[in-house]
């Protein structure tokens, strides 16, 4: 396998395209309008309930910046939101490098946008399993798949992408962007990546600990019927 070697990057990256998909919507009512005020040409890609929330928050003049991920990818969300963001165009937009001509050709070929920031927090697995009487099926349903994938892709490519997992960081991010014409520094992107990987590591640890604490009998008894071929 050949390894891609990066020789040139930008210290400061202007946030033009961002993807927002959050379980905890706290702080969006201030964060999203701030981003639009900093860069009125920004494009915001979003999914499901997050899309609906952002649509409520934005003024009528700003709504044209909001794009459903399903409209962008051409793939409708599956029943119950099972698959929303696991799409080639999303990950191409997250992992491409600006000064790699092959990557730029791939973007052009597919009509994909380079995504500069991901704002994602995950299904509340830890809070769910702490509830009295929670079933294994309720726990399983709160294992996030697309969210950790996006966080990890964005954090891996901190050379170009900001990975935002904590609403408490929203103000820090908008302050940095206001101070530098809508741009985010490599130093801040790196710090956000460190936090992002800590976040997904803790999330996976909680899932592993929960599954280890359950017996096979507990899991099997949750379902009315288990078929054997």
PDB file of C-alpha atoms in Angstrom:
ATOM      1  CA  UNK A   1       0.000   0.000   0.000  1.00  0.00           C
ATOM      2  CA  UNK A   2       1.387   3.401  -0.963  1.00  0.00           C
ATOM      3  CA  UNK A   3       1.358   6.069   1.735  1.00  0.00           C
ATOM      4  CA  UNK A   4       0.244   9.570   0.851  1.00  0.00           C
ATOM      5  CA  UNK A   5       2.907  12.126   1.776  1.00  0.00           C
ATOM      6  CA  UNK A   6       1.797  15.665   2.570  1.00  0.00           C
ATOM      7  CA  UNK A   7       4.414  18.326   1.915  1.00  0.00           C
ATOM      8  CA  UNK A   8       2.375  21.554   1.977  1.00  0.00           C
ATOM      9  CA  UNK A   9      -0.544  22.723   4.121  1.00  0.00           C
ATOM     10  CA  UNK A  10      -2.193  25.984   5.146  1.00  0.00           C
ATOM     11  CA  UNK A  11      -1.718  27.283   8.677  1.00  0.00           C
ATOM     12  CA  UNK A  12      -5.031  29.141   8.549  1.00  0.00           C
ATOM     13  CA  UNK A  13      -8.085  27.626   6.835  1.00  0.00           C
ATOM     14  CA  UNK A  14     -11.202  29.631   6.009  1.00  0.00           C
ATOM     15  CA  UNK A  15     -14.409  27.858   6.995  1.00  0.00           C
ATOM     16  CA  UNK A  16     -16.531  27.740   3.847  1.00  0.00           C
ATOM     17  CA  UNK A  17     -18.298  24.379   4.139  1.00  0.00           C
ATOM     18  CA  UNK A  18     -19.312  22.698   7.368  1.00  0.00           C
ATOM     19  CA  UNK A  19     -21.277  19.608   8.300  1.00  0.00           C
ATOM     20  CA  UNK A  20     -23.452  19.705  11.423  1.00  0.00           C
ATOM     21  CA  UNK A  21     -25.112  16.626  12.924  1.00  0.00           C
ATOM     22  CA  UNK A  22     -25.618  16.736  16.673  1.00  0.00           C
ATOM     23  CA  UNK A  23     -27.578  14.886  19.320  1.00  0.00           C
ATOM     24  CA  UNK A  24     -27.008  17.677  21.865  1.00  0.00           C
ATOM     25  CA  UNK A  25     -28.313  20.834  20.162  1.00  0.00           C
ATOM     26  CA  UNK A  26     -27.367  23.118  23.040  1.00  0.00           C
ATOM     27  CA  UNK A  27     -25.645  26.291  21.849  1.00  0.00           C
ATOM     28  CA  UNK A  28     -26.620  26.012  18.184  1.00  0.00           C
ATOM     29  CA  UNK A  29     -29.000  28.978  18.440  1.00  0.00           C
ATOM     30  CA  UNK A  30     -26.008  31.265  19.002  1.00  0.00           C
ATOM     31  CA  UNK A  31     -23.270  29.351  17.167  1.00  0.00           C
ATOM     32  CA  UNK A  32     -24.968  28.961  13.779  1.00  0.00           C
ATOM     33  CA  UNK A  33     -25.962  32.646  13.296  1.00  0.00           C
ATOM     34  CA  UNK A  34     -22.449  33.663  14.403  1.00  0.00           C
ATOM     35  CA  UNK A  35     -20.928  31.465  11.700  1.00  0.00           C
ATOM     36  CA  UNK A  36     -23.233  32.977   9.080  1.00  0.00           C
ATOM     37  CA  UNK A  37     -22.413  36.512  10.237  1.00  0.00           C
ATOM     38  CA  UNK A  38     -18.688  35.774   9.985  1.00  0.00           C
ATOM     39  CA  UNK A  39     -19.052  34.304   6.482  1.00  0.00           C
ATOM     40  CA  UNK A  40     -22.402  34.968   4.725  1.00  0.00           C
ATOM     41  CA  UNK A  41     -21.311  32.653   1.885  1.00  0.00           C
ATOM     42  CA  UNK A  42     -20.885  29.657   4.175  1.00  0.00           C
ATOM     43  CA  UNK A  43     -22.569  26.343   3.251  1.00  0.00           C
ATOM     44  CA  UNK A  44     -24.023  24.257   6.070  1.00  0.00           C
ATOM     45  CA  UNK A  45     -24.739  20.574   5.365  1.00  0.00           C
ATOM     46  CA  UNK A  46     -26.974  18.891   7.905  1.00  0.00           C
ATOM     47  CA  UNK A  47     -29.179  15.898   8.673  1.00  0.00           C
ATOM     48  CA  UNK A  48     -32.504  14.982  10.249  1.00  0.00           C
ATOM     49  CA  UNK A  49     -33.420  16.789  13.445  1.00  0.00           C
ATOM     50  CA  UNK A  50     -30.311  18.949  13.284  1.00  0.00           C
ATOM     51  CA  UNK A  51     -31.348  20.240   9.857  1.00  0.00           C
ATOM     52  CA  UNK A  52     -34.814  21.090  11.203  1.00  0.00           C
ATOM     53  CA  UNK A  53     -33.319  22.891  14.210  1.00  0.00           C
ATOM     54  CA  UNK A  54     -30.901  24.954  12.096  1.00  0.00           C
ATOM     55  CA  UNK A  55     -33.732  25.852   9.723  1.00  0.00           C
ATOM     56  CA  UNK A  56     -35.639  27.276  12.711  1.00  0.00           C
ATOM     57  CA  UNK A  57     -32.587  29.216  13.886  1.00  0.00           C
ATOM     58  CA  UNK A  58     -31.560  30.850  10.609  1.00  0.00           C
ATOM     59  CA  UNK A  59     -33.191  33.979   9.300  1.00  0.00           C
ATOM     60  CA  UNK A  60     -35.037  33.759   5.983  1.00  0.00           C
ATOM     61  CA  UNK A  61     -32.114  35.520   4.281  1.00  0.00           C
ATOM     62  CA  UNK A  62     -29.674  32.879   5.554  1.00  0.00           C
ATOM     63  CA  UNK A  63     -31.712  29.742   4.831  1.00  0.00           C
ATOM     64  CA  UNK A  64     -30.220  29.389   1.338  1.00  0.00           C
ATOM     65  CA  UNK A  65     -26.901  28.415   2.970  1.00  0.00           C
ATOM     66  CA  UNK A  66     -28.488  25.302   4.536  1.00  0.00           C
ATOM     67  CA  UNK A  67     -28.356  22.037   2.545  1.00  0.00           C
ATOM     68  CA  UNK A  68     -29.745  18.625   3.466  1.00  0.00           C
ATOM     69  CA  UNK A  69     -27.066  15.956   3.357  1.00  0.00           C
ATOM     70  CA  UNK A  70     -29.514  13.699   1.507  1.00  0.00           C
ATOM     71  CA  UNK A  71     -29.940  16.343  -1.212  1.00  0.00           C
ATOM     72  CA  UNK A  72     -26.169  16.711  -1.455  1.00  0.00           C
ATOM     73  CA  UNK A  73     -25.400  12.988  -1.652  1.00  0.00           C
ATOM     74  CA  UNK A  74     -28.487  12.012  -3.651  1.00  0.00           C
ATOM     75  CA  UNK A  75     -29.186   9.276  -1.087  1.00  0.00           C
ATOM     76  CA  UNK A  76     -32.274   9.630   1.151  1.00  0.00           C
ATOM     77  CA  UNK A  77     -31.901   8.919   4.859  1.00  0.00           C
ATOM     78  CA  UNK A  78     -32.938   5.357   5.656  1.00  0.00           C
ATOM     79  CA  UNK A  79     -35.789   4.468   8.001  1.00  0.00           C
ATOM     80  CA  UNK A  80     -35.166   5.650  11.541  1.00  0.00           C
ATOM     81  CA  UNK A  81     -32.034   7.531  10.472  1.00  0.00           C
ATOM     82  CA  UNK A  82     -30.098   4.252  10.262  1.00  0.00           C
ATOM     83  CA  UNK A  83     -27.832   5.610   7.493  1.00  0.00           C
ATOM     84  CA  UNK A  84     -27.478   9.363   6.947  1.00  0.00           C
ATOM     85  CA  UNK A  85     -23.869  10.411   6.441  1.00  0.00           C
ATOM     86  CA  UNK A  86     -21.997   7.250   5.431  1.00  0.00           C
ATOM     87  CA  UNK A  87     -21.423   8.361   1.865  1.00  0.00           C
ATOM     88  CA  UNK A  88     -18.422   8.639  -0.475  1.00  0.00           C
ATOM     89  CA  UNK A  89     -18.945  12.369  -1.104  1.00  0.00           C
ATOM     90  CA  UNK A  90     -18.936  13.109   2.631  1.00  0.00           C
ATOM     91  CA  UNK A  91     -15.666  11.290   3.324  1.00  0.00           C
ATOM     92  CA  UNK A  92     -14.010  12.560   0.176  1.00  0.00           C
ATOM     93  CA  UNK A  93     -14.850  16.060   1.396  1.00  0.00           C
ATOM     94  CA  UNK A  94     -13.364  15.340   4.810  1.00  0.00           C
ATOM     95  CA  UNK A  95     -10.170  13.530   3.852  1.00  0.00           C
ATOM     96  CA  UNK A  96      -8.942  15.394   0.770  1.00  0.00           C
ATOM     97  CA  UNK A  97      -5.879  17.623   0.945  1.00  0.00           C
ATOM     98  CA  UNK A  98      -5.854  21.012  -0.737  1.00  0.00           C
ATOM     99  CA  UNK A  99      -2.462  20.689  -2.443  1.00  0.00           C
ATOM    100  CA  UNK A 100      -2.962  17.139  -3.724  1.00  0.00           C
ATOM    101  CA  UNK A 101      -3.932  17.404  -7.397  1.00  0.00           C
ATOM    102  CA  UNK A 102      -5.396  13.881  -7.447  1.00  0.00           C
ATOM    103  CA  UNK A 103      -7.655  14.717  -4.518  1.00  0.00           C
ATOM    104  CA  UNK A 104      -8.798  17.904  -6.215  1.00  0.00           C
ATOM    105  CA  UNK A 105      -9.574  15.944  -9.368  1.00  0.00           C
ATOM    106  CA  UNK A 106     -11.661  13.511  -7.322  1.00  0.00           C
ATOM    107  CA  UNK A 107     -13.660  16.418  -5.883  1.00  0.00           C
ATOM    108  CA  UNK A 108     -14.249  17.798  -9.365  1.00  0.00           C
ATOM    109  CA  UNK A 109     -15.192  14.376 -10.765  1.00  0.00           C
ATOM    110  CA  UNK A 110     -17.793  13.693  -8.072  1.00  0.00           C
ATOM    111  CA  UNK A 111     -19.095  17.228  -7.523  1.00  0.00           C
ATOM    112  CA  UNK A 112     -18.081  16.986  -3.874  1.00  0.00           C
ATOM    113  CA  UNK A 113     -17.180  19.925  -1.630  1.00  0.00           C
ATOM    114  CA  UNK A 114     -14.133  20.023   0.653  1.00  0.00           C
ATOM    115  CA  UNK A 115     -15.609  20.133   4.166  1.00  0.00           C
ATOM    116  CA  UNK A 116     -13.688  22.500   6.442  1.00  0.00           C
ATOM    117  CA  UNK A 117     -15.435  21.832   9.744  1.00  0.00           C
ATOM    118  CA  UNK A 118     -17.456  19.000  11.275  1.00  0.00           C
ATOM    119  CA  UNK A 119     -19.708  19.753  14.244  1.00  0.00           C
ATOM    120  CA  UNK A 120     -20.811  16.399  15.648  1.00  0.00           C
ATOM    121  CA  UNK A 121     -21.763  14.995  19.008  1.00  0.00           C
ATOM    122  CA  UNK A 122     -22.983  11.465  19.494  1.00  0.00           C
ATOM    123  CA  UNK A 123     -26.078   9.521  20.477  1.00  0.00           C
ATOM    124  CA  UNK A 124     -26.345   9.599  24.298  1.00  0.00           C
ATOM    125  CA  UNK A 125     -25.206   6.032  24.917  1.00  0.00           C
ATOM    126  CA  UNK A 126     -23.779   6.605  28.399  1.00  0.00           C
ATOM    127  CA  UNK A 127     -26.873   8.488  29.580  1.00  0.00           C
ATOM    128  CA  UNK A 128     -29.143   5.835  28.082  1.00  0.00           C
ATOM    129  CA  UNK A 129     -27.540   2.846  29.815  1.00  0.00           C
ATOM    130  CA  UNK A 130     -27.619   4.653  33.173  1.00  0.00           C
ATOM    131  CA  UNK A 131     -31.426   4.781  33.088  1.00  0.00           C
ATOM    132  CA  UNK A 132     -33.247   2.289  35.297  1.00  0.00           C
ATOM    133  CA  UNK A 133     -34.743  -0.583  33.332  1.00  0.00           C
ATOM    134  CA  UNK A 134     -33.005   0.195  30.024  1.00  0.00           C
ATOM    135  CA  UNK A 135     -33.089  -2.802  27.684  1.00  0.00           C
ATOM    136  CA  UNK A 136     -30.156  -4.126  25.638  1.00  0.00           C
ATOM    137  CA  UNK A 137     -32.071  -3.142  22.491  1.00  0.00           C
ATOM    138  CA  UNK A 138     -32.433   0.466  23.696  1.00  0.00           C
ATOM    139  CA  UNK A 139     -28.712   0.493  24.438  1.00  0.00           C
ATOM    140  CA  UNK A 140     -27.848  -1.003  21.053  1.00  0.00           C
ATOM    141  CA  UNK A 141     -29.999   1.596  19.299  1.00  0.00           C
ATOM    142  CA  UNK A 142     -27.919   4.358  20.890  1.00  0.00           C
ATOM    143  CA  UNK A 143     -24.607   3.129  19.488  1.00  0.00           C
ATOM    144  CA  UNK A 144     -23.671   5.859  17.033  1.00  0.00           C
ATOM    145  CA  UNK A 145     -21.935   4.794  13.814  1.00  0.00           C
ATOM    146  CA  UNK A 146     -21.883   7.751  11.407  1.00  0.00           C
ATOM    147  CA  UNK A 147     -20.971  10.283  14.087  1.00  0.00           C
ATOM    148  CA  UNK A 148     -17.718   8.634  15.239  1.00  0.00           C
ATOM    149  CA  UNK A 149     -16.745   8.020  11.590  1.00  0.00           C
ATOM    150  CA  UNK A 150     -17.108  11.712  10.743  1.00  0.00           C
ATOM    151  CA  UNK A 151     -15.325  12.826  13.903  1.00  0.00           C
ATOM    152  CA  UNK A 152     -12.411  10.501  13.248  1.00  0.00           C
ATOM    153  CA  UNK A 153     -12.126  11.479   9.579  1.00  0.00           C
ATOM    154  CA  UNK A 154     -12.160  15.184  10.418  1.00  0.00           C
ATOM    155  CA  UNK A 155      -9.701  14.754  13.295  1.00  0.00           C
ATOM    156  CA  UNK A 156      -7.372  12.622  11.174  1.00  0.00           C
ATOM    157  CA  UNK A 157      -7.279  15.432   8.620  1.00  0.00           C
ATOM    158  CA  UNK A 158      -6.669  18.235  11.152  1.00  0.00           C
ATOM    159  CA  UNK A 159      -4.192  19.493   8.547  1.00  0.00           C
ATOM    160  CA  UNK A 160      -7.240  21.061   6.885  1.00  0.00           C
ATOM    161  CA  UNK A 161     -10.408  20.240   8.885  1.00  0.00           C
ATOM    162  CA  UNK A 162     -11.700  21.383  12.286  1.00  0.00           C
ATOM    163  CA  UNK A 163     -13.420  18.639  14.315  1.00  0.00           C
ATOM    164  CA  UNK A 164     -15.838  20.082  16.886  1.00  0.00           C
ATOM    165  CA  UNK A 165     -17.357  17.700  19.463  1.00  0.00           C
ATOM    166  CA  UNK A 166     -18.073  19.959  22.446  1.00  0.00           C
ATOM    167  CA  UNK A 167     -20.655  22.792  22.517  1.00  0.00           C
ATOM    168  CA  UNK A 168     -18.451  24.499  25.117  1.00  0.00           C
ATOM    169  CA  UNK A 169     -15.928  25.123  22.328  1.00  0.00           C
ATOM    170  CA  UNK A 170     -18.356  27.034  20.082  1.00  0.00           C
ATOM    171  CA  UNK A 171     -17.477  30.453  21.488  1.00  0.00           C
ATOM    172  CA  UNK A 172     -13.725  29.781  21.295  1.00  0.00           C
ATOM    173  CA  UNK A 173     -14.133  28.833  17.634  1.00  0.00           C
ATOM    174  CA  UNK A 174     -16.212  31.865  16.628  1.00  0.00           C
ATOM    175  CA  UNK A 175     -13.857  34.180  18.526  1.00  0.00           C
ATOM    176  CA  UNK A 176     -10.902  32.727  16.596  1.00  0.00           C
ATOM    177  CA  UNK A 177     -12.748  33.083  13.298  1.00  0.00           C
ATOM    178  CA  UNK A 178     -13.744  36.692  14.015  1.00  0.00           C
ATOM    179  CA  UNK A 179     -10.136  37.542  14.772  1.00  0.00           C
ATOM    180  CA  UNK A 180      -8.826  36.056  11.506  1.00  0.00           C
ATOM    181  CA  UNK A 181     -11.321  36.726   8.715  1.00  0.00           C
ATOM    182  CA  UNK A 182     -13.292  33.502   9.212  1.00  0.00           C
ATOM    183  CA  UNK A 183     -10.227  31.276   9.448  1.00  0.00           C
ATOM    184  CA  UNK A 184      -9.054  28.666  11.965  1.00  0.00           C
ATOM    185  CA  UNK A 185      -5.387  28.060  12.720  1.00  0.00           C
ATOM    186  CA  UNK A 186      -3.521  24.769  12.566  1.00  0.00           C
ATOM    187  CA  UNK A 187      -2.846  25.078  16.304  1.00  0.00           C
ATOM    188  CA  UNK A 188      -6.571  25.196  17.074  1.00  0.00           C
ATOM    189  CA  UNK A 189      -7.384  22.423  14.578  1.00  0.00           C
ATOM    190  CA  UNK A 190      -4.779  20.214  16.254  1.00  0.00           C
ATOM    191  CA  UNK A 191      -6.202  20.922  19.722  1.00  0.00           C
ATOM    192  CA  UNK A 192      -9.689  20.088  18.469  1.00  0.00           C
ATOM    193  CA  UNK A 193      -8.396  16.832  16.962  1.00  0.00           C
ATOM    194  CA  UNK A 194      -6.847  15.832  20.297  1.00  0.00           C
ATOM    195  CA  UNK A 195     -10.191  16.412  21.998  1.00  0.00           C
ATOM    196  CA  UNK A 196     -12.091  14.588  19.247  1.00  0.00           C
ATOM    197  CA  UNK A 197     -10.078  11.384  19.574  1.00  0.00           C
ATOM    198  CA  UNK A 198     -10.422  11.506  23.373  1.00  0.00           C
ATOM    199  CA  UNK A 199     -14.176  11.840  22.841  1.00  0.00           C
ATOM    200  CA  UNK A 200     -14.529   8.828  20.531  1.00  0.00           C
ATOM    201  CA  UNK A 201     -12.182   6.742  22.685  1.00  0.00           C
ATOM    202  CA  UNK A 202     -14.340   7.396  25.760  1.00  0.00           C
ATOM    203  CA  UNK A 203     -17.497   6.661  23.791  1.00  0.00           C
ATOM    204  CA  UNK A 204     -16.197   3.287  22.617  1.00  0.00           C
ATOM    205  CA  UNK A 205     -14.969   2.496  26.139  1.00  0.00           C
ATOM    206  CA  UNK A 206     -18.484   3.030  27.511  1.00  0.00           C
ATOM    207  CA  UNK A 207     -19.964   0.699  24.882  1.00  0.00           C
ATOM    208  CA  UNK A 208     -17.367  -2.003  25.550  1.00  0.00           C
ATOM    209  CA  UNK A 209     -17.890  -1.760  29.327  1.00  0.00           C
ATOM    210  CA  UNK A 210     -21.666  -2.025  28.933  1.00  0.00           C
ATOM    211  CA  UNK A 211     -21.492  -5.088  26.668  1.00  0.00           C
ATOM    212  CA  UNK A 212     -19.007  -6.748  29.003  1.00  0.00           C
ATOM    213  CA  UNK A 213     -21.418  -6.202  31.905  1.00  0.00           C
ATOM    214  CA  UNK A 214     -24.258  -8.088  30.159  1.00  0.00           C
ATOM    215  CA  UNK A 215     -24.669 -11.840  29.884  1.00  0.00           C
ATOM    216  CA  UNK A 216     -25.638 -13.630  26.681  1.00  0.00           C
ATOM    217  CA  UNK A 217     -28.891 -14.623  28.436  1.00  0.00           C
ATOM    218  CA  UNK A 218     -29.716 -10.947  29.038  1.00  0.00           C
ATOM    219  CA  UNK A 219     -29.212 -10.179  25.364  1.00  0.00           C
ATOM    220  CA  UNK A 220     -31.218 -13.150  24.094  1.00  0.00           C
ATOM    221  CA  UNK A 221     -34.158 -12.532  26.426  1.00  0.00           C
ATOM    222  CA  UNK A 222     -34.647  -9.058  24.929  1.00  0.00           C
ATOM    223  CA  UNK A 223     -36.056 -10.475  21.682  1.00  0.00           C
ATOM    224  CA  UNK A 224     -39.340 -12.281  21.127  1.00  0.00           C
ATOM    225  CA  UNK A 225     -37.903 -14.663  18.586  1.00  0.00           C
ATOM    226  CA  UNK A 226     -34.445 -15.842  17.631  1.00  0.00           C
ATOM    227  CA  UNK A 227     -34.492 -17.830  14.421  1.00  0.00           C
ATOM    228  CA  UNK A 228     -32.116 -20.672  13.742  1.00  0.00           C
ATOM    229  CA  UNK A 229     -31.538 -21.658  10.120  1.00  0.00           C
TER     230      UNK A 229
END
